[in-house]
Amino acid sequence: MNTIAVRIYDFLKAFPPFNMLLPESLLSICKSIEVQYVEKDNFIFKTNDPVQDKFYVVKDGDIGLFTASNELIDECDEGDIFGLRALMRQGNYLLSAKAIEESIVYCISSTLFDDYIASNSEASKYLMANLVSNYRKSNIEEQNHNFFTSFQHTTSGLQDFLEEQTADYSKNPITCSTKTSIKDAAILMTEKRVGSIIITEKNKPLGIITDKDLRTKIATGLFSIEESVSKIMTSPVIAYHTNITVAEAQIAMLKHRITHLCITKDGTVDSELTGILSEHDIIVIRENNATVLIKEVKRSKSTEDLKQIRLRAQKLLKRYIEQQIPITFASKIITEINNSITIKIIENAISFMNQPLPTSFTWLAIGSQGREEQLLFTDQDNALVFDDVPENDIKKTKDYFLKLSKKITQDLNAVGFEFCPAKMMASNPKWCLSLSQWKQQFKRWITSPDQDNLMLCTIFFDFEPIYGNKQLVKTMSEGIFESISNHEIFLNHLGVNALKNPPPLSFFRHFLVEQSGEHKDQFDIKARAMMPLVDAARLLILSNNIEAHNNTILRYEKLIELEPQNKELYNDCLIAFKNLLHFRTEQGLKHDDSGRFIDLKSLSKANRLELKNCFKAIKEIQELILVRFNLSQFL
Amino acid sequence: MLWFKKKKYPAFWNDYLKKFKTSQPKSIENTRFVVFDTETTGFDTLTDRILSIGAVSIFNNIIDVSDSTEVYLKQDEFKAETVEIHGILKEGNLLKINENEAIEQFINYIGNAVLVAHHSAFDIEMINNALKRLNLPKLKNKCIDTGILYKKLDGKKESHISLDMLCDEFNIPKHDRHTASGDAFITSLLFLKIVSKLKQERYVHYSDLFRASNNKGYI
């Protein structure tokens, strides 16, 4: 009995990673914890102090972490951890920890950490991802990344992934008791349109009857339909645990030569029935995998077919997110599906036109679609470039492509990619231009970078050819780079634009939320967290004269390659962006919206820590931009 | 005194006495403080009995939960009317030990630490009376009363101030009030906060902590 330890336990159990530990492990930690009281403005440790053999959790108050030059870089409050990175690294503290308000902190020794936290894979993974040094963090990420990218476009790879997924079983199995007559059971099965019924006692599965039993045992006259189900049921049933994977389920069905598995609470027949998994369910899961969806796009006959495929892709995305499959993988799959849908629509539209193409053209996805960061249903953003034609034919040609674009955008809308309210679509005469016209357009934006033009640049610079003549796009990009190198001041303007949204430093006390409007008091994750990273990546890639890198993650990867001296920072940005994209997608799926506005109160501590780390990366990349483009004079 | 000298003490008490032979540290940082609290059947130090003792130590301004103790005592003396304060039932399911075992454990635990308690005179007297029942002399430890320590702060001259009032003033959550360990833990936070505040107000010498203490346990 230790009242004090129990009290500390009650506090810590609400926060990650402590909430991931077994109760007895956490209690052991609490029994050996040290409690430190720090008066306002007093230090727990200072820069260059040798590292203490412990790390800290804030119980009450507010601890600031300061650099040697006394710059506040992070604030920790209730439940936040600090000093762990230093403990891992050893040596001296790089930062100082000072009480901004009077505070009570819990000190946890490295021995306790090793014994109870590092040994817990979930907790250590959490700490690695959120708190421990960037170096370690990036290692984990890279491993995953390589693992997943190595087979990202091969069919077998996609299948492999599927095997690891937990099978989505039906959670409301149809059941009856042993006393039920075969006839009543069959009536129930017919009413519920199911191929099987489970006979239960006290909610534990005793046996099962499937369509096949009715065929072989009843229709053959072996048993009367008035007899009880217990006469013909197959018993015992084969039971599995709730997180059975697709592969496990198929093996089990093959092994036992059955078509239905009972899913029970603890995976034995002697526990509560929670669902049933049929061979049909497995087929449905297989149907919804990416390769199948892409094949179906190619075979589809109507926009309605495509709409259904897009909805199934959304389910697939949901499963990816739920199963923590890396967001880079998920976004590639979804982009792939969206692109194949778009291509199918373009092909249909061309044949619908019933007249040959006047010249070659390219369909461009722009903005987030161009960056392949479009996971949720959002509005369409696109543009069209067609090859130069003799002056006299321009009008005729443009009319043709406008008509084509109108058909394409309408079909996209029908499939679920709604019209862009700002009309950034190829059906808008402004964004359906010949190659020379586009070059002129970009040159105008670059030479007179006012607010509106900069905004357009940020959208149109991120274009990705989806269909058509890729050479046109290449020539167009070359034109852009030429214009930029002739007007380098443009990059400074783009830089100022990239710094528009400074990150909030601390979550609780000074979190920036929308001040008014529909989303009052919500946090705009797109504008305040994702766009700064997107804008920074674009600017840095453009300034490096690199074309054909539109995806933000790829851009940061390229930047790491180009500027190894900034590897750590770019890697932080990369991870931050992945986390944000994952987070936004998750939120969007949860609330069935764009995921853009987040209610801060709904965030878990882990989410908040994750977001906080993202802001750190944003802050650093913005500082780099400020210095590199010498922007202090512009601001 | 002659009577005491003849007396043969149990080994644990001799060990305890030995710990006072060496010179004691003279700074707050180097001193081991044991903050403790007792729950009793009532407030008469002669007739009432200790039901539980909770204690936690402080070293270098850090509370060390691993260096803490919590015991429940078997007592024949039982007053139904105080149960609602301390919550300890005569036949509860807490593991209880005899008073002599509990005192031996406590003596071994405190060693030569400086004892800290809120209104410490009462708790010290309860322990001393228990020692007396074992034919042992009084505690030798230096002692600090957080109630008295508080009055050293500027502008705090109230005669008697309860732990509850101090918790409110020093913003300490009142969890586990009226369990010996809970109160000991609260008192330990209170002690750190008062000392810290004292240090802000003026230079605090180690001996200042004991001065004006009207405690009998104080040498």
mmCIF file of N, CA and C in Angstrom, chain A residues 1-8 10 29-40 42 52 54 56 59-60 102-104 106-107, chain B residues 55-56 60-68 70 72 94 170-173 175-176 179 181-182 184-185 189 192-194 196-197 200:
data_model
loop_
_atom_site.group_PDB
_atom_site.id
_atom_site.type_symbol
_atom_site.label_atom_id
_atom_site.label_comp_id
_atom_site.label_asym_id
_atom_site.label_seq_id
_atom_site.Cartn_x
_atom_site.Cartn_y
_atom_site.Cartn_z
ATOM 1 N N MET A 1 0.857 -1.198 0.000
ATOM 2 C CA MET A 1 0.000 0.000 0.000
ATOM 3 C C MET A 1 0.883 1.235 0.000
ATOM 4 N N ASN A 2 0.699 2.069 -0.984
ATOM 5 C CA ASN A 2 1.471 3.292 -1.024
ATOM 6 C C ASN A 2 0.605 4.391 -1.632
ATOM 7 N N THR A 3 0.002 5.133 -0.721
ATOM 8 C CA THR A 3 -0.961 6.162 -1.126
ATOM 9 C C THR A 3 -0.333 7.187 -2.069
ATOM 10 N N ILE A 4 0.907 7.549 -1.786
ATOM 11 C CA ILE A 4 1.557 8.591 -2.592
ATOM 12 C C ILE A 4 1.770 8.086 -4.023
ATOM 13 N N ALA A 5 2.302 6.845 -4.118
ATOM 14 C CA ALA A 5 2.551 6.275 -5.445
ATOM 15 C C ALA A 5 1.254 6.164 -6.231
ATOM 16 N N VAL A 6 0.192 5.763 -5.551
ATOM 17 C CA VAL A 6 -1.094 5.617 -6.231
ATOM 18 C C VAL A 6 -1.587 6.970 -6.759
ATOM 19 N N ARG A 7 -1.341 8.004 -5.950
ATOM 20 C CA ARG A 7 -1.760 9.341 -6.381
ATOM 21 C C ARG A 7 -0.988 9.770 -7.637
ATOM 22 N N ILE A 8 0.298 9.495 -7.663
ATOM 23 C CA ILE A 8 1.124 9.845 -8.831
ATOM 24 C C ILE A 8 0.677 9.011 -10.034
ATOM 25 N N ASP A 10 -2.276 7.887 -10.600
ATOM 26 C CA ASP A 10 -3.528 8.444 -11.123
ATOM 27 C C ASP A 10 -3.279 9.616 -12.064
ATOM 28 N N ILE A 29 7.010 2.410 -11.379
ATOM 29 C CA ILE A 29 7.659 3.690 -11.645
ATOM 30 C C ILE A 29 7.270 4.697 -10.570
ATOM 31 N N CYS A 30 5.965 4.750 -10.290
ATOM 32 C CA CYS A 30 5.457 5.746 -9.344
ATOM 33 C C CYS A 30 6.033 5.546 -7.941
ATOM 34 N N LYS A 31 6.303 4.288 -7.608
ATOM 35 C CA LYS A 31 6.838 4.020 -6.273
ATOM 36 C C LYS A 31 8.247 4.575 -6.120
ATOM 37 N N SER A 32 8.922 4.804 -7.226
ATOM 38 C CA SER A 32 10.310 5.256 -7.123
ATOM 39 C C SER A 32 10.521 6.638 -7.725
ATOM 40 N N ILE A 33 9.439 7.354 -7.903
ATOM 41 C CA ILE A 33 9.551 8.659 -8.539
ATOM 42 C C ILE A 33 10.095 9.698 -7.550
ATOM 43 N N GLU A 34 10.724 10.709 -8.071
ATOM 44 C CA GLU A 34 11.104 11.831 -7.216
ATOM 45 C C GLU A 34 10.237 13.029 -7.596
ATOM 46 N N VAL A 35 9.921 13.828 -6.589
ATOM 47 C CA VAL A 35 9.050 14.974 -6.821
ATOM 48 C C VAL A 35 9.855 16.226 -6.546
ATOM 49 N N GLN A 36 9.904 17.106 -7.530
ATOM 50 C CA GLN A 36 10.709 18.306 -7.346
ATOM 51 C C GLN A 36 9.828 19.538 -7.467
ATOM 52 N N TYR A 37 10.026 20.449 -6.546
ATOM 53 C CA TYR A 37 9.290 21.703 -6.599
ATOM 54 C C TYR A 37 10.245 22.782 -7.120
ATOM 55 N N VAL A 38 9.790 23.538 -8.099
ATOM 56 C CA VAL A 38 10.664 24.576 -8.658
ATOM 57 C C VAL A 38 9.954 25.916 -8.577
ATOM 58 N N GLU A 39 10.600 26.833 -7.914
ATOM 59 C CA GLU A 39 10.073 28.191 -7.794
ATOM 60 C C GLU A 39 10.170 28.876 -9.148
ATOM 61 N N LYS A 40 9.267 29.791 -9.422
ATOM 62 C CA LYS A 40 9.295 30.567 -10.651
ATOM 63 C C LYS A 40 10.703 31.125 -10.895
ATOM 64 N N ASN A 42 13.389 29.652 -11.416
ATOM 65 C CA ASN A 42 14.508 28.787 -11.033
ATOM 66 C C ASN A 42 14.737 27.715 -12.090
ATOM 67 N N GLN A 52 21.657 14.850 -15.949
ATOM 68 C CA GLN A 52 21.221 14.103 -14.765
ATOM 69 C C GLN A 52 20.757 12.723 -15.210
ATOM 70 N N LYS A 54 18.170 11.233 -15.140
ATOM 71 C CA LYS A 54 16.718 11.145 -15.071
ATOM 72 C C LYS A 54 16.081 12.061 -16.104
ATOM 73 N N TYR A 56 12.107 14.211 -16.937
ATOM 74 C CA TYR A 56 11.122 14.915 -16.134
ATOM 75 C C TYR A 56 9.728 14.920 -16.770
ATOM 76 N N LYS A 59 4.178 18.062 -13.513
ATOM 77 C CA LYS A 59 2.950 17.740 -12.777
ATOM 78 C C LYS A 59 2.046 18.976 -12.740
ATOM 79 N N ASP A 60 2.618 20.088 -12.371
ATOM 80 C CA ASP A 60 1.878 21.349 -12.302
ATOM 81 C C ASP A 60 2.796 22.444 -12.798
ATOM 82 N N GLU A 102 5.665 28.769 -11.032
ATOM 83 C CA GLU A 102 6.121 27.782 -10.056
ATOM 84 C C GLU A 102 5.580 26.427 -10.477
ATOM 85 N N SER A 103 6.395 25.399 -10.351
ATOM 86 C CA SER A 103 6.045 24.113 -10.936
ATOM 87 C C SER A 103 6.422 22.956 -10.025
ATOM 88 N N ILE A 104 5.697 21.880 -10.216
ATOM 89 C CA ILE A 104 6.096 20.624 -9.589
ATOM 90 C C ILE A 104 6.390 19.655 -10.721
ATOM 91 N N TYR A 106 7.862 15.658 -11.824
ATOM 92 C CA TYR A 106 8.232 14.311 -11.405
ATOM 93 C C TYR A 106 9.525 13.948 -12.125
ATOM 94 N N CYS A 107 10.459 13.376 -11.385
ATOM 95 C CA CYS A 107 11.716 12.957 -11.981
ATOM 96 C C CYS A 107 11.702 11.433 -12.069
ATOM 97 N N ALA B 55 5.060 8.537 5.870
ATOM 98 C CA ALA B 55 6.212 9.437 5.823
ATOM 99 C C ALA B 55 6.882 9.363 4.463
ATOM 100 N N VAL B 56 7.486 10.485 4.074
ATOM 101 C CA VAL B 56 8.243 10.519 2.831
ATOM 102 C C VAL B 56 9.456 11.411 3.075
ATOM 103 N N ASN B 60 17.934 17.258 -0.824
ATOM 104 C CA ASN B 60 18.300 18.228 -1.861
ATOM 105 C C ASN B 60 17.063 18.799 -2.565
ATOM 106 N N ASN B 61 16.065 19.143 -1.754
ATOM 107 C CA ASN B 61 14.820 19.760 -2.244
ATOM 108 C C ASN B 61 13.984 18.860 -3.147
ATOM 109 N N ILE B 62 14.282 17.567 -3.125
ATOM 110 C CA ILE B 62 13.502 16.656 -3.953
ATOM 111 C C ILE B 62 12.830 15.607 -3.065
ATOM 112 N N ILE B 63 11.542 15.433 -3.304
ATOM 113 C CA ILE B 63 10.800 14.418 -2.550
ATOM 114 C C ILE B 63 11.069 13.066 -3.199
ATOM 115 N N ASP B 64 11.519 12.121 -2.394
ATOM 116 C CA ASP B 64 11.879 10.819 -2.944
ATOM 117 C C ASP B 64 10.822 9.789 -2.541
ATOM 118 N N VAL B 65 9.941 9.476 -3.478
ATOM 119 C CA VAL B 65 8.831 8.576 -3.164
ATOM 120 C C VAL B 65 9.345 7.171 -2.830
ATOM 121 N N SER B 66 10.503 6.813 -3.414
ATOM 122 C CA SER B 66 11.014 5.468 -3.126
ATOM 123 C C SER B 66 11.484 5.381 -1.672
ATOM 124 N N ASP B 67 11.797 6.516 -1.063
ATOM 125 C CA ASP B 67 12.186 6.536 0.347
ATOM 126 C C ASP B 67 10.984 7.019 1.161
ATOM 127 N N SER B 68 9.960 6.176 1.195
ATOM 128 C CA SER B 68 8.764 6.562 1.943
ATOM 129 C C SER B 68 8.262 5.339 2.694
ATOM 130 N N GLU B 70 4.680 3.619 4.887
ATOM 131 C CA GLU B 70 3.263 3.735 5.225
ATOM 132 C C GLU B 70 2.896 2.478 6.002
ATOM 133 N N TYR B 72 0.079 0.610 8.933
ATOM 134 C CA TYR B 72 -1.181 0.643 9.679
ATOM 135 C C TYR B 72 -1.004 -0.210 10.928
ATOM 136 N N LEU B 94 -6.950 -3.644 5.506
ATOM 137 C CA LEU B 94 -5.571 -3.184 5.401
ATOM 138 C C LEU B 94 -4.687 -4.109 6.217
ATOM 139 N N PHE B 170 -1.225 27.720 -0.732
ATOM 140 C CA PHE B 170 -0.058 27.348 -1.543
ATOM 141 C C PHE B 170 -0.433 26.524 -2.770
ATOM 142 N N ASN B 171 -1.729 26.476 -3.044
ATOM 143 C CA ASN B 171 -2.173 25.836 -4.269
ATOM 144 C C ASN B 171 -1.731 24.363 -4.351
ATOM 145 N N ILE B 172 -1.988 23.657 -3.275
ATOM 146 C CA ILE B 172 -1.646 22.233 -3.248
ATOM 147 C C ILE B 172 -2.960 21.451 -3.260
ATOM 148 N N PRO B 173 -3.117 20.533 -4.212
ATOM 149 C CA PRO B 173 -4.371 19.768 -4.263
ATOM 150 C C PRO B 173 -4.548 18.930 -2.999
ATOM 151 N N HIS B 175 -5.690 16.069 -2.200
ATOM 152 C CA HIS B 175 -5.995 14.658 -2.372
ATOM 153 C C HIS B 175 -5.602 13.923 -1.105
ATOM 154 N N ASP B 176 -6.269 12.853 -0.803
ATOM 155 C CA ASP B 176 -5.842 11.946 0.259
ATOM 156 C C ASP B 176 -5.646 12.634 1.592
ATOM 157 N N THR B 179 -5.248 10.740 5.226
ATOM 158 C CA THR B 179 -4.544 9.473 5.291
ATOM 159 C C THR B 179 -3.148 9.922 5.677
ATOM 160 N N SER B 181 -0.155 8.980 4.834
ATOM 161 C CA SER B 181 0.766 9.207 3.720
ATOM 162 C C SER B 181 0.371 10.417 2.906
ATOM 163 N N GLY B 182 -0.931 10.526 2.654
ATOM 164 C CA GLY B 182 -1.422 11.660 1.874
ATOM 165 C C GLY B 182 -1.062 12.973 2.543
ATOM 166 N N ALA B 184 1.283 13.430 4.738
ATOM 167 C CA ALA B 184 2.735 13.578 4.762
ATOM 168 C C ALA B 184 3.208 14.149 3.433
ATOM 169 N N PHE B 185 2.627 13.655 2.331
ATOM 170 C CA PHE B 185 3.019 14.116 1.007
ATOM 171 C C PHE B 185 2.644 15.582 0.810
ATOM 172 N N LEU B 189 5.223 18.885 0.239
ATOM 173 C CA LEU B 189 5.138 19.940 -0.782
ATOM 174 C C LEU B 189 5.070 21.309 -0.126
ATOM 175 N N LEU B 192 8.477 22.362 1.098
ATOM 176 C CA LEU B 192 9.336 22.868 0.018
ATOM 177 C C LEU B 192 8.905 24.263 -0.405
ATOM 178 N N LYS B 193 7.600 24.457 -0.486
ATOM 179 C CA LYS B 193 7.109 25.761 -0.939
ATOM 180 C C LYS B 193 7.399 26.853 0.078
ATOM 181 N N ILE B 194 7.222 26.542 1.366
ATOM 182 C CA ILE B 194 7.477 27.572 2.389
ATOM 183 C C ILE B 194 8.974 27.912 2.414
ATOM 184 N N SER B 196 11.109 27.611 0.049
ATOM 185 C CA SER B 196 11.432 28.350 -1.155
ATOM 186 C C SER B 196 11.020 29.815 -1.029
ATOM 187 N N LYS B 197 9.855 30.020 -0.443
ATOM 188 C CA LYS B 197 9.357 31.377 -0.292
ATOM 189 C C LYS B 197 10.192 32.165 0.717
ATOM 190 N N GLN B 200 13.231 33.356 -0.870
ATOM 191 C CA GLN B 200 12.996 34.529 -1.722
ATOM 192 C C GLN B 200 12.991 35.802 -0.900
#
